[in-house]
Amino acid sequence: MKRTLYLKLLAGYVAFGILGFLTIATFTSHLTLNYIEKDTASDLYRESNLIASDYASNYYRGTMTLEDVTSNLTAVATYLDADIWVIDKDGKILINSRNDSSSETVESFDVTTFGTSYYQIGTFFDTFSEDHLSVFSPITINYKVRGYVLIHKPVSDLTSFKDGFLNISYMTLAIIFLCAFVVLGLFTYTVYVPIRKITRAAKDYSEGNFDTKINIHTNDEIGYLAASLNYMATELSTLEEDQRKFIANVSHDFRSPLTSIKGYIEAIMDGTIPYEMQDKYLNIILFETERLNKLTQGMLELNKYGKKGIMLDISSFDINNTIKMVVQSFEGTCKEKKISFELILTGQTSFVSADMSKIQQVIYNLIDNAIKFSHPDSTITIETTEKNEKVFISVKDTGIGIPKDSIKKIWERFYKTDLSRGKDKRGTGLGLAIVKEIISAHNENINVISTEGVGTEFIFTLPLTKNENGL
C-alpha cells in the first residue's frame, strides 16, 4: 500500500501557493488596474470640471490673463502629477501646464471619439509616445462650448500604483502561506501522525499481534478511535485465548469419555476384566456414552441459534405451574444431597407468553446448575415477581458461588471455572450458553448475581399475559 496521504497534503499545500500567486498576478492585477483607472478618471474629471467652470471660463471672459491661468494650472498639474491643457474646438492647444507642447495643434482632434465616456486611454490622437489616461470637460460660456479642458496622466503611473498594491497582496499571500504551513504542521502532529500510528497498529492486529498498543490520549474523535481499537485488541486477545481454552475444553470433554470407553472395551475383549465384573464396567461405558450423547445434543442445540435465531412456538402458559413441574423432576437428586426447594410464587397463576418447552429447558438448566454447586442440607429458592408487564423468575442457591473474574464468561460455550471442574464431572459447559441463547431468542434478559462462597442468583424475564388464552 502506497502511503500517499501526506504527499497529497503537501501537493495541495504547494498548489494552494501557486494558485494564490497566479490569482494575484492575473485576476487581482487586472481588477486592481481597472479600479485604479476608474477611480483616477473620476478624480481627474472632477478637477477638470472645476478648472473648466473657473479658470478657463475666466480666461475666455477676459477676467484672467493667460499668464495667471497658466500659473494656476501649473500648480494644479503639479499637485495632480498630470498634464492640463486648454484646447479649442479645432484642436489648437491654448494653454499647456508644462509650457513645452511639442505640437500647437492636435491633428484629427474630435471630441466625439470619447463617446458617452468622459475619459479614454491611448496616445490621444498620437500626441504622446505612451498611453495616457485622458479626461475632458467642456468650457461652456453663454450656453456655447468654446473649448475643452483636458487632463492627461500616464498609464505607467497607474501601473506603478497598481504594482504597489500587488506587492502588498503578495506579502499578504506570503503571510497566509506561512500561516497555512503552521496549520499543516498542526495537522501533521494532531491528525496525520496519529493516523499513521493507528494504521500500523491495525496492520499488526490483522497479523494477529494484539499486544501493540496505540499511544494516543486525546479527547477528540481520533483519541476515541485509538481507545476503541485498543479495547478491541484487548478483547480480540482475550477471545483468542478463550478460543484456545474452548478447543482444549472440547478436546478434554470428548477425549476423556472416549479414552475410558476404548480402555474398558479393550479390557473386556482381551479378558483383563473377568466376566463377573463386566456388568460394572459396561455400566461405566454406558454412563460415558450418555455423557457424550448429552454433549453432542448440547452442541446441536446451540447450533440452532444463529444470527436469525430459531422458530419459537409462542403460547400463553402458567409459569408457576411450569416451575412446579420442573422442580418435581429433581426430587430424587435432591433427596440424595438433602437439598430442599422454597417456592415463592406470585398468585395462584401467572401466565406468560413464550415457548413453553424452551422455558422449561431454561428452568431445568438453572435448577440443575444450582443443585450441582449447592452444599448438602441447603435450600434453593425459586421466586416469581410481576412488574411492569413482566414476570421476573429468580433461581437462587447458597452454594460455592462464581469467582468475580468468571462471571462474564459463564455464558460462553464449554466454559467451566476451576471450581466447577472440581465439583461437576458430568457437566458439558453448555447449559448456561443454551439458557442465554433461549432467553435472547425471546428478546428478554437474564442476569446473574453471585458472591464466591455465598451463593448465586439467576434472574430472567418473560412478558406477562392476562390468562391462558393470552387475553
XYZ file of C-alpha atoms in Angstrom:
471
model
C 0.000 0.000 0.000
C 1.440 3.365 -1.013
C 1.423 5.962 1.726
C 0.336 8.937 -0.361
C -1.937 10.839 2.028
C 0.779 13.154 3.302
C 2.223 13.632 -0.200
C -1.244 14.640 -1.386
C -1.489 17.057 1.511
C 1.885 18.607 0.629
C 0.906 18.753 -3.043
C -2.301 20.535 -2.064
C -0.284 22.980 0.056
C 2.081 23.783 -2.838
C -0.847 24.010 -5.273
C -2.526 26.455 -2.891
C 0.571 28.688 -3.003
C 0.917 28.520 -6.798
C -2.777 29.148 -7.434
C -2.733 32.027 -4.968
C 0.235 33.618 -6.772
C -1.359 33.145 -10.202
C -4.650 34.560 -8.957
C -2.985 37.740 -7.702
C -0.772 38.059 -10.798
C -3.727 37.801 -13.208
C -7.186 38.236 -11.767
C -6.292 40.570 -8.878
C -3.880 42.574 -11.060
C -6.495 43.140 -13.747
C -9.236 44.120 -11.301
C -6.913 46.423 -9.386
C -5.769 48.241 -12.527
C -9.377 48.689 -13.673
C -10.334 50.053 -10.288
C -7.397 52.497 -10.211
C -8.173 53.684 -13.758
C -11.820 54.374 -12.959
C -11.041 55.984 -9.616
C -8.295 58.188 -11.090
C -10.504 59.130 -14.035
C -13.269 60.123 -11.631
C -10.889 62.331 -9.597
C -9.407 63.946 -12.716
C -12.842 64.560 -14.206
C -13.903 66.356 -11.054
C -10.801 68.570 -11.262
C -11.319 69.238 -14.968
C -14.892 70.392 -14.304
C -13.664 72.817 -11.654
C -10.992 74.192 -13.974
C -13.473 74.488 -16.871
C -16.006 76.383 -14.753
C -13.421 78.627 -13.076
C -10.006 79.379 -14.599
C -10.827 78.525 -18.216
C -14.150 80.414 -18.187
C -12.451 83.479 -16.697
C -9.782 83.311 -19.411
C -12.390 83.277 -22.157
C -14.296 86.103 -20.487
C -11.075 88.099 -20.283
C -11.134 88.447 -16.495
C -7.857 86.493 -16.149
C -4.685 86.842 -18.192
C -3.046 83.924 -19.960
C -0.102 84.080 -17.587
C -2.366 83.893 -14.496
C -4.338 80.961 -15.850
C -1.187 79.135 -16.895
C 0.372 79.701 -13.461
C -2.702 78.328 -11.675
C -2.980 75.334 -13.997
C 0.694 74.558 -13.489
C 0.181 74.467 -9.739
C -2.840 72.173 -10.073
C -0.985 69.947 -12.566
C 1.925 69.618 -10.156
C -0.494 68.609 -7.396
C -2.233 66.066 -9.659
C 1.053 64.921 -11.254
C -0.635 65.273 -14.651
C -0.697 67.494 -17.752
C -3.514 70.056 -18.080
C -4.468 71.541 -21.434
C -6.968 74.114 -22.548
C -7.808 73.391 -26.168
C -10.277 74.923 -28.578
C -12.785 73.064 -30.705
C -10.338 72.830 -33.607
C -7.674 71.077 -31.586
C -5.391 74.065 -31.030
C -3.707 73.971 -27.638
C -4.246 77.353 -25.985
C -2.737 76.593 -22.582
C -0.351 73.780 -21.578
C 0.619 73.364 -17.921
C 4.105 72.224 -18.988
C 4.607 75.101 -21.396
C 6.507 72.736 -23.714
C 3.921 71.376 -26.084
C 5.505 69.547 -28.974
C 2.534 70.452 -31.151
C 0.430 73.566 -31.036
C -2.431 71.759 -32.701
C -3.707 68.211 -32.150
C -4.303 66.778 -35.552
C -7.580 64.947 -36.147
C -8.926 66.106 -32.785
C -12.560 65.023 -32.442
C -14.236 65.130 -29.062
C -16.922 62.723 -30.272
C -14.364 59.890 -30.088
C -14.883 59.920 -26.334
C -18.426 58.713 -26.941
C -20.554 58.604 -23.821
C -17.498 58.322 -21.592
C -15.671 61.259 -20.074
C -12.266 59.618 -20.431
C -10.233 57.407 -22.721
C -6.922 55.556 -22.656
C -4.422 55.834 -25.510
C -1.902 58.163 -27.133
C -4.558 60.900 -27.638
C -4.509 61.158 -31.399
C -0.812 60.154 -31.488
C 0.178 63.146 -29.384
C 2.040 61.000 -26.794
C 4.547 58.212 -27.275
C 2.947 56.124 -24.478
C -0.587 55.516 -23.329
C -2.227 58.188 -21.197
C -5.487 58.428 -19.302
C -7.178 61.490 -20.827
C -10.166 63.246 -19.219
C -12.068 66.170 -20.792
C -14.623 68.732 -19.666
C -16.241 71.318 -21.989
C -15.828 75.054 -21.377
C -19.309 76.492 -21.732
C -19.967 80.251 -21.919
C -23.457 81.553 -22.576
C -24.547 78.021 -23.366
C -21.914 77.671 -26.081
C -18.922 75.354 -25.997
C -15.814 77.491 -26.518
C -13.197 74.824 -25.817
C -12.195 71.944 -23.574
C -10.110 71.291 -20.501
C -8.049 68.109 -20.899
C -6.095 66.365 -18.149
C -3.601 63.702 -19.184
C -1.960 61.219 -16.803
C 0.479 58.476 -17.940
C -0.880 54.951 -17.630
C 2.583 53.918 -16.413
C 1.897 55.944 -13.236
C -1.302 53.973 -12.710
C 0.544 50.728 -13.372
C 3.188 51.630 -10.774
C 0.433 52.420 -8.299
C -1.167 49.054 -9.117
C 2.152 47.251 -8.636
C 2.412 48.756 -5.170
C -0.958 47.274 -4.282
C 0.094 43.920 -5.748
C 3.260 43.913 -3.676
C 1.098 44.281 -0.583
C -1.083 41.413 -1.870
C 1.975 39.225 -2.440
C 3.204 39.941 1.081
C -0.244 39.100 2.435
C -0.219 35.867 0.438
C 3.194 35.004 1.843
C 1.931 35.536 5.395
C -1.152 33.413 4.648
C 1.152 30.759 3.154
C 3.229 30.749 6.339
C 0.061 30.508 8.436
C -1.064 27.612 6.257
C 2.327 25.993 6.900
C 1.687 26.292 10.637
C -1.751 24.724 10.116
C -0.085 21.972 8.064
C 2.309 21.317 10.937
C -0.555 21.178 13.431
C -2.467 18.847 11.119
C 0.599 16.635 10.799
C 1.039 16.443 14.561
C -2.623 16.117 15.542
C -4.061 14.093 12.631
C -1.529 12.530 10.276
C 0.894 11.144 12.890
C -1.954 9.590 14.970
C -3.459 8.103 11.789
C -0.095 6.524 10.960
C 0.091 5.048 14.468
C -3.434 3.686 14.098
C -2.612 2.279 10.644
C 0.497 0.477 11.918
C -1.432 -0.924 14.870
C -4.273 -2.085 12.587
C -1.691 -3.860 10.404
C -0.307 -5.615 13.488
C -3.818 -6.622 14.537
C -4.501 -8.056 11.080
C -1.378 -10.202 11.515
C -2.593 -11.499 14.872
C -0.336 -9.340 17.064
C -2.753 -7.879 19.600
C -0.057 -6.713 22.031
C 0.512 -3.489 20.070
C -0.949 -0.501 21.883
C -1.830 2.818 20.281
C -0.296 5.541 22.432
C -2.796 8.312 21.681
C -4.558 10.024 24.581
C -6.535 12.953 23.206
C -10.095 13.997 23.972
C -11.273 14.013 20.366
C -12.504 11.620 17.670
C -9.000 10.281 16.953
C -8.387 9.651 20.650
C -11.738 7.882 20.880
C -10.866 5.781 17.815
C -7.492 4.849 19.320
C -9.115 3.895 22.632
C -11.723 1.822 20.773
C -9.025 -0.008 18.805
C -7.016 -0.641 21.981
C -10.128 -2.055 23.604
C -10.852 -4.149 20.502
C -7.286 -5.522 20.557
C -7.656 -6.452 24.216
C -10.960 -8.177 23.543
C -9.573 -9.995 20.488
C -6.568 -11.105 22.501
C -8.897 -12.393 25.208
C -11.092 -14.011 22.562
C -8.085 -15.757 21.060
C -7.178 -17.097 24.494
C -10.791 -18.137 25.065
C -10.798 -19.955 21.725
C -7.745 -21.916 22.782
C -9.472 -22.751 26.044
C -12.620 -23.656 24.107
C -10.714 -26.103 21.906
C -8.919 -27.501 24.937
C -12.228 -27.948 26.774
C -13.888 -29.619 23.801
C -10.902 -31.904 23.369
C -10.914 -32.741 27.050
C -14.662 -33.360 27.229
C -14.588 -35.671 24.222
C -11.244 -37.357 24.852
C -11.873 -38.395 28.450
C -15.037 -40.472 27.874
C -13.705 -41.869 24.592
C -10.492 -42.963 26.321
C -12.495 -44.630 29.101
C -14.816 -46.375 26.634
C -11.902 -47.580 24.494
C -9.951 -48.804 27.524
C -12.812 -50.730 29.102
C -13.906 -52.317 25.813
C -10.343 -53.461 25.101
C -10.084 -54.828 28.650
C -13.344 -56.766 28.234
C -12.308 -58.105 24.822
C -8.863 -59.347 25.903
C -10.207 -60.826 29.126
C -8.446 -58.476 31.512
C -11.816 -57.781 33.146
C -13.366 -61.060 34.337
C -16.836 -61.955 33.167
C -18.456 -61.390 36.560
C -17.135 -57.773 36.595
C -18.181 -56.887 33.063
C -21.616 -55.550 34.051
C -19.985 -52.960 36.292
C -17.714 -51.686 33.555
C -20.419 -51.864 30.922
C -22.443 -49.506 33.108
C -19.442 -47.164 33.199
C -19.241 -47.360 29.414
C -22.967 -46.616 29.221
C -22.528 -43.619 31.526
C -19.712 -42.235 29.401
C -21.746 -42.851 26.251
C -24.658 -40.917 27.712
C -22.271 -38.129 28.613
C -21.014 -37.965 25.025
C -24.580 -38.006 23.752
C -25.537 -35.188 26.108
C -22.522 -33.170 24.979
C -23.365 -33.725 21.306
C -27.020 -32.814 21.837
C -25.979 -29.647 23.644
C -23.746 -28.607 20.753
C -26.507 -29.354 18.238
C -28.919 -27.320 20.357
C -26.573 -24.340 20.387
C -26.024 -24.568 16.635
C -29.746 -23.960 16.131
C -29.253 -20.431 17.451
C -27.644 -18.348 14.737
C -27.907 -14.676 13.922
C -31.502 -15.207 12.825
C -32.360 -17.296 15.858
C -34.784 -20.197 15.714
C -38.503 -20.531 15.254
C -40.272 -20.304 18.599
C -43.647 -21.854 19.370
C -45.074 -18.935 21.351
C -48.060 -19.667 23.553
C -49.585 -18.486 26.816
C -48.913 -20.750 29.818
C -48.739 -20.632 33.604
C -45.095 -20.125 34.586
C -45.866 -21.040 38.222
C -47.183 -24.459 37.213
C -44.223 -24.972 34.854
C -41.783 -24.273 37.687
C -43.574 -26.769 39.970
C -43.434 -29.470 37.283
C -39.690 -28.957 36.659
C -38.940 -28.958 40.406
C -40.680 -32.330 40.797
C -38.293 -33.895 38.249
C -35.373 -33.208 40.629
C -36.966 -34.935 43.629
C -34.618 -37.934 43.538
C -31.453 -35.889 43.094
C -32.411 -33.512 45.893
C -33.031 -36.376 48.313
C -29.517 -37.681 47.741
C -27.930 -34.310 48.533
C -30.587 -33.372 51.120
C -31.456 -30.200 49.209
C -34.879 -28.595 49.555
C -36.783 -26.071 47.429
C -38.503 -22.892 48.574
C -41.056 -21.634 46.049
C -42.164 -18.016 46.378
C -44.629 -17.634 43.524
C -46.819 -14.616 42.810
C -50.503 -15.575 42.931
C -52.080 -18.924 42.113
C -51.276 -18.498 38.418
C -49.014 -16.226 36.388
C -49.403 -16.513 32.626
C -46.560 -15.588 30.298
C -46.147 -15.508 26.516
C -43.189 -17.678 25.443
C -42.111 -21.049 24.029
C -43.098 -23.375 26.872
C -40.697 -26.211 26.039
C -37.741 -23.822 25.717
C -38.551 -22.072 29.007
C -38.839 -25.486 30.694
C -35.319 -26.175 29.428
C -34.103 -22.845 30.837
C -35.586 -23.542 34.272
C -34.272 -27.143 34.216
C -30.725 -25.999 33.377
C -30.729 -23.285 36.038
C -32.035 -25.641 38.740
C -29.627 -28.390 37.649
C -26.785 -25.886 37.874
C -27.909 -24.738 41.333
C -28.064 -28.335 42.621
C -24.579 -29.149 41.315
C -22.935 -26.307 43.202
C -25.080 -26.265 46.375
C -23.899 -27.658 49.648
C -25.783 -30.612 51.260
C -28.633 -29.620 53.586
C -29.123 -26.302 51.733
C -32.125 -24.632 50.132
C -32.723 -23.463 46.573
C -35.171 -20.552 46.315
C -37.287 -20.028 43.214
C -39.300 -16.827 43.075
C -41.582 -15.089 40.563
C -42.410 -11.373 40.655
C -44.696 -9.379 38.379
C -43.589 -5.858 37.491
C -44.135 -3.528 34.505
C -45.897 -6.157 32.363
C -43.031 -8.583 33.002
C -42.550 -11.662 35.128
C -39.163 -11.894 36.845
C -38.109 -15.510 37.557
C -35.306 -15.982 40.067
C -33.356 -19.179 40.849
C -31.128 -18.678 43.881
C -28.781 -21.052 45.709
C -26.447 -20.752 48.697
C -23.622 -22.731 47.146
C -19.996 -22.059 46.305
C -20.699 -19.021 44.093
C -18.867 -17.864 40.995
C -15.463 -16.140 41.036
C -15.693 -12.463 40.097
C -13.408 -12.830 37.071
C -15.546 -15.677 35.707
C -18.998 -14.061 35.838
C -18.712 -12.544 32.340
C -17.514 -15.834 30.863
C -20.077 -18.273 32.236
C -22.290 -17.777 29.160
C -19.534 -18.974 26.831
C -19.692 -22.452 25.326
C -17.719 -25.090 27.219
C -16.592 -22.550 29.781
C -16.087 -24.032 33.225
C -14.459 -22.451 36.227
C -11.846 -24.462 38.080
C -14.299 -24.803 40.943
C -16.936 -26.271 38.651
C -14.497 -28.813 37.259
C -13.781 -29.972 40.762
C -17.428 -30.313 41.685
C -19.023 -31.377 38.424
C -17.524 -34.246 36.434
C -20.586 -34.759 34.250
C -21.192 -31.185 33.121
C -20.642 -30.202 29.490
C -20.209 -26.461 29.979
C -23.080 -25.840 27.550
C -26.040 -25.422 29.903
C -25.742 -21.703 30.593
C -24.828 -20.991 26.960
C -28.087 -22.654 25.913
C -30.008 -20.697 28.561
C -28.576 -17.419 27.291
C -29.459 -18.240 23.666
C -33.040 -19.201 24.515
C -33.695 -16.048 26.546
C -32.102 -13.888 23.824
C -34.301 -15.581 21.205
C -37.308 -14.372 23.247
C -35.843 -10.816 23.229
C -35.650 -10.950 27.005
C -32.800 -10.545 29.508
C -31.042 -12.790 32.008
C -28.652 -11.594 34.715
C -26.560 -13.240 37.394
C -25.658 -12.065 40.882
C -23.013 -14.130 42.633
C -20.617 -13.908 45.558
C -17.932 -16.545 45.896
C -18.608 -18.689 48.965
C -22.095 -17.186 49.475
C -24.229 -18.260 46.526
C -25.589 -17.400 43.097
C -28.859 -15.999 41.780
C -30.020 -16.090 38.151
C -32.886 -13.757 37.169
C -34.606 -13.709 33.776
C -37.733 -12.022 32.429
C -40.734 -13.069 30.359
C -43.640 -10.992 29.024
C -46.798 -11.184 31.152
C -50.197 -12.147 29.685
C -53.644 -11.974 31.290
C -54.690 -15.600 31.110
C -54.061 -18.913 29.373
C -55.666 -17.590 26.154
C -53.437 -14.542 26.170
C -56.429 -12.225 26.739
